Tab-separated table of C-alpha atoms and ligand atoms in Angstrom:
chain	number	residue	atom	x	y	z
A	475	MET	CA	-2.747	27.180	4.548
A	476	THR	CA	-4.669	27.635	7.754
A	477	ALA	CA	-5.818	24.901	10.105
A	478	PRO	CA	-9.527	24.138	9.787
A	479	ALA	CA	-11.428	25.091	12.946
A	480	GLN	CA	-12.406	21.486	13.611
A	481	VAL	CA	-10.217	18.493	12.761
A	482	SER	CA	-11.586	15.111	13.752
A	483	ALA	CA	-9.303	12.436	15.198
A	484	PRO	CA	-7.632	9.905	12.891
A	485	LEU	CA	-8.566	6.240	13.194
A	486	ALA	CA	-5.446	4.504	11.940
A	487	MET	CA	-1.717	4.985	11.663
A	488	LEU	CA	0.714	3.287	9.337
A	489	ALA	CA	4.084	2.965	11.055
A	490	GLU	CA	6.745	2.354	8.420
A	491	LEU	CA	9.287	0.993	10.856
A	492	THR	CA	11.996	0.557	8.228
A	493	HIS	CA	12.470	0.640	4.486
A	494	ARG	CA	14.831	-2.347	4.653
A	495	CYS	CA	13.324	-5.417	2.985
A	496	PRO	CA	14.547	-8.822	1.773
A	497	LEU	CA	12.209	-8.633	-1.235
A	498	ALA	CA	12.326	-6.426	-4.318
A	499	CYS	CA	8.762	-6.238	-5.623
A	500	PRO	CA	8.385	-4.032	-8.715
A	501	TYR	CA	5.226	-2.349	-7.341
A	502	CYS	CA	6.635	-1.522	-3.897
A	503	SER	CA	4.803	1.378	-2.220
A	504	ASN	CA	7.961	2.658	-0.560
A	505	PRO	CA	9.427	5.868	-2.019
A	506	LEU	CA	12.152	5.772	-4.668
A	507	GLN	CA	14.443	7.457	-2.160
A	508	LEU	CA	14.480	5.007	0.725
A	509	ASP	CA	15.317	5.991	4.308
A	510	ARG	CA	18.579	4.536	5.545
A	511	ARG	CA	18.883	2.327	8.598
A	512	SER	CA	21.046	4.903	10.361
A	513	ASP	CA	18.189	7.446	10.082
A	514	GLU	CA	15.486	5.180	11.544
A	515	LEU	CA	13.686	6.204	14.750
A	516	ASP	CA	14.874	4.389	17.852
A	517	THR	CA	12.712	2.156	20.049
A	518	ALA	CA	11.902	4.767	22.683
A	519	THR	CA	10.774	7.312	20.096
A	520	TRP	CA	8.451	4.828	18.390
A	521	VAL	CA	6.924	3.820	21.720
A	522	ARG	CA	6.382	7.484	22.579
A	523	VAL	CA	4.717	7.991	19.172
A	524	PHE	CA	2.419	5.015	19.828
A	525	GLN	CA	1.348	6.583	23.133
A	526	GLU	CA	0.711	9.900	21.395
A	527	ALA	CA	-1.282	8.087	18.704
A	528	ALA	CA	-3.554	6.474	21.281
A	529	ALA	CA	-4.005	9.795	23.079
A	530	LEU	CA	-4.958	11.393	19.759
A	531	GLY	CA	-7.749	8.848	19.298
A	532	ILE	CA	-6.097	6.396	16.901
A	533	LEU	CA	-7.495	2.889	17.359
A	534	GLN	CA	-5.319	0.690	15.182
A	535	ILE	CA	-1.735	0.686	14.105
A	536	HIS	CA	-0.319	-1.040	11.051
A	537	LEU	CA	3.307	-2.027	11.628
A	538	SER	CA	4.837	-2.084	8.198
A	539	GLY	CA	7.942	-1.342	6.186
A	540	GLY	CA	9.850	-2.449	4.129
A	541	GLU	CA	9.903	-5.546	6.255
A	542	PRO	CA	9.163	-4.737	9.914
A	543	ALA	CA	10.930	-7.925	11.022
A	544	ALA	CA	14.177	-6.251	9.932
A	545	ARG	CA	13.849	-4.265	13.176
A	546	ARG	CA	15.537	-6.200	15.958
A	547	ASP	CA	13.298	-4.430	18.471
A	548	LEU	CA	10.044	-5.535	16.817
A	549	VAL	CA	8.818	-7.399	19.913
A	550	GLU	CA	9.432	-4.319	22.075
A	551	LEU	CA	7.617	-2.166	19.531
A	552	VAL	CA	4.572	-4.444	19.457
A	553	ALA	CA	4.554	-4.537	23.246
A	554	GLY	CA	4.740	-0.737	23.338
A	555	ALA	CA	1.827	-0.372	20.926
A	556	ALA	CA	-0.257	-2.931	22.811
A	557	ARG	CA	0.470	-1.202	26.139
A	558	ALA	CA	-0.777	2.033	24.592
A	559	GLY	CA	-4.076	0.249	23.907
A	560	LEU	CA	-3.733	0.100	20.111
A	561	TYR	CA	-4.977	-2.762	17.941
A	562	THR	CA	-1.775	-4.018	16.329
A	563	ASN	CA	-1.581	-5.332	12.779
A	564	LEU	CA	1.719	-6.625	11.405
A	565	ILE	CA	2.137	-6.260	7.621
A	566	THR	CA	4.945	-8.596	6.656
A	567	SER	CA	6.624	-10.548	3.886
A	568	GLY	CA	6.895	-13.441	6.349
A	569	ILE	CA	10.663	-13.504	5.845
A	570	GLY	CA	12.709	-13.016	8.981
A	571	LEU	CA	10.295	-14.288	11.626
A	572	ASP	CA	10.864	-17.764	13.029
A	573	GLN	CA	8.576	-19.666	15.389
A	574	ALA	CA	10.143	-18.253	18.563
A	575	ARG	CA	10.024	-14.647	17.397
A	576	LEU	CA	6.463	-14.918	16.149
A	577	ALA	CA	5.414	-16.489	19.443
A	578	ALA	CA	7.111	-13.595	21.269
A	579	LEU	CA	5.153	-11.131	19.139
A	580	ALA	CA	1.894	-12.893	19.976
A	581	GLU	CA	2.868	-12.849	23.651
A	582	ALA	CA	3.651	-9.126	23.379
A	583	GLY	CA	0.087	-8.439	22.219
A	584	LEU	CA	0.083	-8.725	18.430
A	585	ASP	CA	-3.539	-8.827	17.265
A	586	HIS	CA	-3.419	-9.589	13.533
A	587	VAL	CA	-1.054	-10.538	10.706
A	588	GLN	CA	-1.184	-9.523	7.047
A	589	LEU	CA	1.088	-11.598	4.826
A	590	SER	CA	2.052	-10.432	1.340
A	591	VAL	CA	1.886	-13.151	-1.310
A	592	GLN	CA	3.370	-12.581	-4.760
A	593	GLY	CA	1.967	-15.530	-6.721
A	594	ILE	CA	0.362	-18.953	-6.763
A	595	ASP	CA	3.472	-21.087	-7.052
A	596	GLU	CA	7.130	-20.878	-6.135
A	597	PRO	CA	8.603	-19.939	-9.544
A	598	SER	CA	6.198	-17.100	-10.319
A	599	ALA	CA	5.993	-15.765	-6.757
A	600	ASP	CA	9.765	-15.858	-6.213
A	601	ALA	CA	10.361	-14.111	-9.541
A	602	VAL	CA	8.121	-11.177	-8.612
A	603	ALA	CA	9.513	-11.030	-5.063
A	604	GLY	CA	13.076	-11.141	-6.379
A	605	LEU	CA	14.075	-13.782	-3.808
A	606	ALA	CA	14.456	-17.516	-4.411
A	607	GLY	CA	12.680	-19.621	-1.807
A	608	SER	CA	10.495	-16.758	-0.561
A	609	HIS	CA	7.140	-18.406	-1.348
A	610	ARG	CA	8.121	-21.612	0.450
A	611	ARG	CA	9.075	-19.559	3.507
A	612	LYS	CA	5.788	-17.636	3.345
A	613	ARG	CA	3.853	-20.893	3.428
A	614	ALA	CA	5.771	-21.970	6.537
A	615	PHE	CA	5.181	-18.573	8.114
A	616	ALA	CA	1.427	-18.781	7.472
A	617	ALA	CA	1.337	-22.189	9.175
A	618	MET	CA	3.148	-20.788	12.230
A	619	THR	CA	0.769	-17.809	12.359
A	620	THR	CA	-2.412	-19.866	12.328
A	621	ALA	CA	-0.953	-22.403	14.770
A	622	LEU	CA	-0.534	-19.551	17.239
A	623	GLY	CA	-4.180	-18.603	16.755
A	624	LEU	CA	-3.375	-15.257	15.153
A	625	PRO	CA	-5.898	-14.130	12.520
A	626	LEU	CA	-4.289	-14.049	9.068
A	627	THR	CA	-5.048	-11.910	6.020
A	628	VAL	CA	-3.267	-12.496	2.715
A	629	ASN	CA	-2.406	-9.406	0.642
A	630	VAL	CA	-1.941	-9.731	-3.104
A	631	VAL	CA	-1.052	-6.905	-5.474
A	632	LEU	CA	-2.767	-7.537	-8.795
A	633	HIS	CA	-1.098	-6.793	-12.113
A	634	ARG	CA	-0.944	-8.028	-15.670
A	635	GLY	CA	1.125	-11.035	-14.650
A	636	ASN	CA	-1.319	-12.529	-12.121
A	637	LEU	CA	-4.777	-11.150	-12.900
A	638	ALA	CA	-5.878	-14.298	-14.719
A	639	ALA	CA	-4.923	-16.380	-11.680
A	640	LEU	CA	-7.501	-14.907	-9.285
A	641	GLU	CA	-9.098	-18.253	-8.539
A	642	ALA	CA	-5.776	-19.898	-7.754
A	643	LEU	CA	-4.742	-16.941	-5.595
A	644	VAL	CA	-7.899	-17.236	-3.507
A	645	GLU	CA	-7.424	-21.013	-3.186
A	646	GLU	CA	-3.825	-20.425	-2.102
A	647	ALA	CA	-5.003	-18.003	0.601
A	648	ILE	CA	-7.562	-20.539	1.857
A	649	THR	CA	-4.871	-23.232	1.924
A	650	LEU	CA	-2.639	-20.887	3.920
A	651	GLY	CA	-5.390	-20.561	6.540
A	652	ALA	CA	-6.298	-16.923	5.824
A	653	ARG	CA	-9.704	-15.653	6.886
A	654	ARG	CA	-9.478	-12.755	4.454
A	655	ILE	CA	-7.683	-11.944	1.211
A	656	GLU	CA	-7.094	-8.434	-0.041
A	657	LEU	CA	-6.745	-8.296	-3.814
A	658	ALA	CA	-5.562	-4.793	-4.642
A	659	HIS	CA	-4.508	-3.604	-8.055
A	660	ALA	CA	-1.063	-2.019	-8.282
A	661	GLN	CA	-0.942	1.739	-7.766
A	662	TYR	CA	1.029	3.672	-10.318
A	663	TYR	CA	3.219	6.013	-8.326
A	664	GLY	CA	6.858	5.514	-7.370
A	665	TRP	CA	8.068	2.010	-8.230
A	666	GLY	CA	4.703	1.135	-9.766
A	667	LEU	CA	4.981	4.107	-12.110
A	668	ILE	CA	8.459	3.033	-13.208
A	669	ASN	CA	7.080	-0.417	-14.013
A	670	ARG	CA	3.651	0.632	-15.274
A	671	ASP	CA	4.165	-0.672	-18.807
A	672	ALA	CA	4.931	-4.123	-17.460
A	673	LEU	CA	2.287	-4.158	-14.709
A	674	MET	CA	-0.874	-2.577	-16.069
A	675	PRO	CA	-3.488	-5.066	-17.323
A	676	ASP	CA	-5.653	-4.366	-20.344
A	677	ARG	CA	-9.326	-3.401	-20.132
A	678	ALA	CA	-10.653	-6.807	-21.231
A	679	SER	CA	-8.678	-8.571	-18.487
A	680	VAL	CA	-9.970	-6.182	-15.850
A	681	ILE	CA	-13.580	-6.748	-16.938
A	682	ALA	CA	-13.075	-10.517	-16.983
A	683	ALA	CA	-11.506	-10.371	-13.512
A	684	ARG	CA	-14.566	-8.580	-12.143
A	685	THR	CA	-16.814	-11.420	-13.346
A	686	THR	CA	-14.444	-14.005	-11.875
A	687	LEU	CA	-14.411	-12.127	-8.603
A	688	ASP	CA	-18.212	-12.134	-8.292
A	689	ARG	CA	-18.246	-15.875	-8.943
A	690	LEU	CA	-15.456	-16.493	-6.430
A	691	ARG	CA	-17.159	-14.456	-3.734
A	692	ALA	CA	-20.278	-16.578	-4.046
A	693	ALA	CA	-18.324	-19.847	-4.224
A	694	THR	CA	-16.125	-19.153	-1.185
A	695	GLN	CA	-18.711	-17.550	1.085
A	696	GLY	CA	-18.126	-18.666	4.648
A	697	ARG	CA	-14.575	-19.854	3.881
A	698	ILE	CA	-12.843	-16.548	3.200
A	699	VAL	CA	-13.693	-12.849	2.851
A	700	ILE	CA	-12.490	-11.302	-0.407
A	701	ASP	CA	-11.681	-7.588	-0.453
A	702	TYR	CA	-11.054	-6.068	-3.855
A	703	VAL	CA	-9.421	-2.740	-4.698
A	704	PRO	CA	-10.191	-2.059	-8.378
A	705	PRO	CA	-7.704	-0.502	-10.764
A	706	ASP	CA	-7.960	3.267	-11.038
A	707	HIS	CA	-7.372	3.613	-14.743
A	708	PHE	CA	-10.531	1.783	-15.810
A	709	ALA	CA	-12.960	3.513	-13.433
A	710	LEU	CA	-15.491	6.290	-14.091
A	711	TYR	CA	-14.739	8.105	-10.855
A	712	PRO	CA	-11.645	8.058	-8.657
A	713	LYS	CA	-11.238	6.306	-5.339
A	714	PRO	CA	-11.625	8.415	-2.174
A	715	CYS	CA	-7.898	8.117	-1.581
A	716	VAL	CA	-6.989	7.644	2.108
A	717	ASN	CA	-10.678	8.475	2.766
A	718	GLY	CA	-9.835	12.120	2.373
A	719	TRP	CA	-6.504	13.850	2.901
A	720	GLY	CA	-5.901	14.395	6.629
A	721	GLN	CA	-9.299	12.960	7.554
A	722	GLN	CA	-8.810	9.457	8.942
A	723	SER	CA	-5.218	8.285	8.806
A	724	LEU	CA	-1.565	9.201	8.859
A	725	ASN	CA	1.766	7.587	7.993
A	726	VAL	CA	5.002	7.849	9.912
A	727	THR	CA	8.133	7.148	7.859
A	728	PRO	CA	11.174	5.284	9.225
A	729	ARG	CA	12.897	8.553	10.075
A	730	GLY	CA	9.801	10.100	11.636
A	731	ARG	CA	8.241	12.301	8.973
A	732	VAL	CA	4.467	12.336	9.305
A	733	LEU	CA	2.613	12.081	5.987
A	734	PRO	CA	-1.060	12.215	4.991
A	735	CYS	CA	-0.477	9.263	2.607
A	736	HIS	CA	2.400	6.972	1.710
A	737	ALA	CA	3.219	8.831	-1.525
A	738	ALA	CA	2.829	12.388	-0.223
A	739	GLU	CA	6.565	13.039	-0.436
A	740	THR	CA	6.264	12.944	-4.252
A	741	ILE	CA	4.338	16.250	-4.083
A	742	PRO	CA	6.815	19.121	-4.279
A	743	GLY	CA	6.500	22.090	-1.952
A	744	LEU	CA	4.761	20.332	0.940
A	745	GLU	CA	6.226	20.928	4.399
A	746	PHE	CA	6.266	17.750	6.487
A	747	TRP	CA	6.842	17.875	10.229
A	748	THR	CA	8.594	15.115	12.163
A	749	VAL	CA	7.896	13.369	15.454
A	750	ALA	CA	11.278	14.586	16.683
A	751	GLU	CA	10.079	18.205	16.461
A	752	HIS	CA	6.403	17.978	17.426
A	753	SER	CA	3.884	15.713	19.096
A	754	LEU	CA	1.597	13.709	16.825
A	755	ASP	CA	-1.368	15.785	17.991
A	756	VAL	CA	0.291	19.063	16.944
A	757	ILE	CA	1.343	17.588	13.602
A	758	TRP	CA	-2.120	16.195	12.862
A	759	ARG	CA	-3.826	19.525	13.514
A	760	ASN	CA	-1.247	22.053	12.345
A	761	SER	CA	1.265	20.546	9.931
A	762	PRO	CA	1.213	22.493	6.623
A	763	ALA	CA	1.284	19.205	4.698
A	764	PHE	CA	-1.915	17.963	6.377
A	765	ASN	CA	-3.727	21.264	5.954
A	766	ALA	CA	-2.720	21.664	2.306
A	767	TYR	CA	-5.572	19.491	0.967
A	768	ARG	CA	-7.953	19.274	3.916
A	769	GLY	CA	-11.528	20.267	3.411
A	770	GLU	CA	-12.601	21.751	0.065
A	771	ASP	CA	-11.050	25.235	-0.145
A	772	TRP	CA	-8.069	23.999	-2.197
A	773	MET	CA	-10.248	22.362	-4.867
A	774	VAL	CA	-10.354	23.580	-8.455
A	775	GLU	CA	-13.073	22.924	-11.018
A	776	PRO	CA	-14.693	20.572	-11.792
A	777	CYS	CA	-14.413	19.228	-8.225
A	778	ARG	CA	-15.221	22.578	-6.594
A	779	SER	CA	-18.797	22.585	-7.855
A	780	CYS	CA	-19.280	18.789	-8.082
A	781	ALA	CA	-21.868	16.932	-6.016
A	782	ARG	CA	-19.487	13.969	-5.554
A	783	LYS	CA	-16.758	15.944	-3.772
A	784	ALA	CA	-18.014	14.776	-0.383
A	785	ILE	CA	-17.797	11.171	-1.627
A	786	ASP	CA	-14.382	10.975	-3.272
A	787	PHE	CA	-12.711	14.240	-2.163
A	788	GLY	CA	-11.502	14.803	-5.721
A	789	GLY	CA	-9.635	11.477	-5.791
A	790	CYS	CA	-5.927	11.072	-5.231
A	791	ARG	CA	-3.567	14.065	-4.941
A	792	CYS	CA	-0.511	11.968	-5.788
A	793	GLN	CA	-2.121	10.585	-8.922
A	794	ALA	CA	-3.252	14.073	-9.967
A	795	LEU	CA	0.349	15.180	-9.653
A	796	ALA	CA	1.767	12.146	-11.461
A	797	LEU	CA	-0.598	12.451	-14.429
A	798	THR	CA	-1.307	16.198	-14.692
A	799	GLY	CA	1.687	17.838	-13.011
A	800	ASP	CA	-0.442	19.596	-10.354
A	801	ALA	CA	-1.611	17.890	-7.160
A	802	ARG	CA	-4.602	20.276	-6.837
A	803	ASN	CA	-6.145	19.098	-10.054
A	804	THR	CA	-9.074	16.743	-10.220
A	805	ASP	CA	-7.742	13.194	-10.248
A	806	PRO	CA	-7.696	12.511	-14.019
A	807	VAL	CA	-9.224	9.075	-13.426
A	808	CYS	CA	-12.479	11.060	-13.149
A	809	THR	CA	-14.368	11.235	-16.429
A	810	LEU	CA	-15.162	14.886	-15.630
A	811	SER	CA	-11.483	15.842	-15.521
A	812	PRO	CA	-10.170	17.792	-18.516
A	813	HIS	CA	-7.148	15.464	-18.376
A	814	HIS	CA	-9.171	12.252	-18.432
A	815	LEU	CA	-8.278	11.414	-22.038
A	816	ARG	CA	-4.695	10.819	-20.899
A	817	VAL	CA	-5.896	8.110	-18.536
A	818	GLU	CA	-8.015	6.510	-21.238
A	819	ALA	CA	-5.040	6.548	-23.569
A	820	LEU	CA	-2.901	4.808	-20.929
A	821	ALA	CA	-5.608	2.270	-20.148
A	822	ASP	CA	-6.136	1.379	-23.793
A	823	THR	CA	-2.549	1.283	-25.010
A	824	PRO	CA	-2.174	-2.138	-26.664
A	825	LEU	CA	-0.139	-4.424	-24.408
A	826	THR	CA	1.333	-6.761	-26.952
A	827	ASN	CA	4.898	-6.569	-25.690
A	828	THR	CA	5.397	-9.167	-22.962
A	829	THR	CA	9.165	-8.908	-22.945
A	830	LEU	CA	9.212	-5.660	-21.003
A	831	VAL	CA	11.598	-5.731	-18.093
A	832	MET	CA	10.395	-4.908	-14.581
A	833	ARG	CA	12.710	-3.104	-12.211
A	834	GLY	CA	12.502	-4.288	-8.621
A	835	ARG	CA	13.395	-2.013	-5.740
A	836	SER	CA	16.644	-2.948	-4.104
A	837	ALA	CA	16.479	-5.515	-1.346
A	838	GLN	CA	19.172	-3.461	0.374
A	839	GLY	CA	17.045	-0.364	0.286
A	840	VAL	CA	19.595	1.781	-1.477
A	841	GLU	CA	19.105	1.677	-5.204
A	842	ALA	CA	17.115	0.016	-7.969
A	843	LEU	CA	18.289	-3.313	-9.293
A	844	PRO	CA	16.968	-4.486	-12.650
A	845	HIS	CA	15.126	-7.806	-12.797
A	846	ASP	CA	16.577	-9.025	-16.032
A	847	GLU	CA	14.080	-11.763	-16.927
A	848	PRO	CA	11.576	-10.920	-19.631
A	849	LEU	CA	8.072	-10.388	-18.270
A	850	ALA	CA	6.808	-13.635	-19.788
A	851	ASP	CA	9.270	-15.575	-17.623
A	852	ARG	CA	7.954	-13.853	-14.504
A	853	MET	CA	4.305	-14.706	-15.101
A	854	SER	CA	2.512	-17.641	-13.575
A	855	PRO	CA	1.744	-20.399	-16.101
A	856	ALA	CA	-1.978	-19.632	-15.744
A	857	CYS	CA	-1.349	-16.108	-17.041
A	858	ARG	CA	1.405	-16.912	-19.509
A	859	ASP	CA	-0.628	-19.550	-21.266
A	860	ARG	CA	-3.934	-17.759	-21.524
A	861	PRO	CA	-5.017	-16.800	-25.030
B	118	LIG	FE1	-14.998	13.485	-7.777
B	118	LIG	FE2	-13.979	15.830	-8.616
B	118	LIG	FE3	-14.732	13.977	-10.388
B	118	LIG	FE4	-16.571	15.286	-8.973
B	118	LIG	S1	-15.173	16.176	-10.497
B	118	LIG	S2	-16.526	13.072	-9.374
B	118	LIG	S3	-15.488	15.513	-6.988
B	118	LIG	S4	-13.077	13.797	-8.876
B	119	LIG	FE1	-1.336	10.253	-1.948
B	119	LIG	FE2	-3.592	9.151	-2.957
B	119	LIG	S1	-1.608	8.219	-2.649
B	119	LIG	S2	-3.336	11.068	-1.959
């Protein structure tokens, strides 16, 4: 693994400030092995990393987790990022921030808020989040956010339990005062992979959702912007995951490991460097993990000789690993992959069993806790009652 002669600057950084979280969503993007609080970077180190990020050319920083509000120094961290000249986006569950703290964040320079929403009503949303009262608190948080004049985006992870409620989800986001809603299908690595049987929608539902989405976009034009991340398993070609490995973005974990994507630690054999050992600039250019799948030299057929390799970069390394056992392989979502039949088989497995149990990640960030309600009890009425 040698560093390419020319590596362009990244645009964005995801700062996973902590893996602690009051919620326990079954599709959480955090790793199965969560970083402990005692291992988290301290305030001064994060602020130094923000300065290094700006010097490297990064323009925006996503402050995420877990729940970033679990960090008592969140206001200092936002102030540090703003002082460095970064556009600051807080990705939050909305739990743990009261009026005074949110106002302090705005004062410190917070530019934008993304609020995760788990459903259209309290019973279904709280069941997925694994916390009673969470949806009510999110609604109050959204009201505080817009009252402060902060732009609000609502994030929704789509799955079998809420896909038929697209219209209600968009209406909920409008009611909350969001200018944008991101509807992204669950990704099946980590926690999502554990819960895939309970989360993955069937092909007919995905096709119907696409039609609904087109109608909703036309009907809500001027009121809200709808972003949609389609599900991988029903596509012809894979997504250009992270816009190319080591091309545009990086993640920093709570204990300071720098990753090319949030799931990179699932790939065995990669060597990750930490911000305690090296500057962000040195890591971005020279870390073995970043150089492992940069450019095209690592590609195998059919990607190596494919005209689309400059468009999708061979898809997702983590998905290639999860479904074929080798991260270098063509993402099997691609119809040209020799492993594609496995994806089709997964996508078309009849989903008649609605009593599957979803396992939520632990709210304490230590171990998995089973959600013991049958799936049907965790679905919104709109989904549960559809034919
Ligand atoms: Fe993309 Fe590789 Fe499939 Fe070509 S073969 S479309 S580069 S994933
Ligand atoms: Fe790791 Fe796609 S999530 S490369």
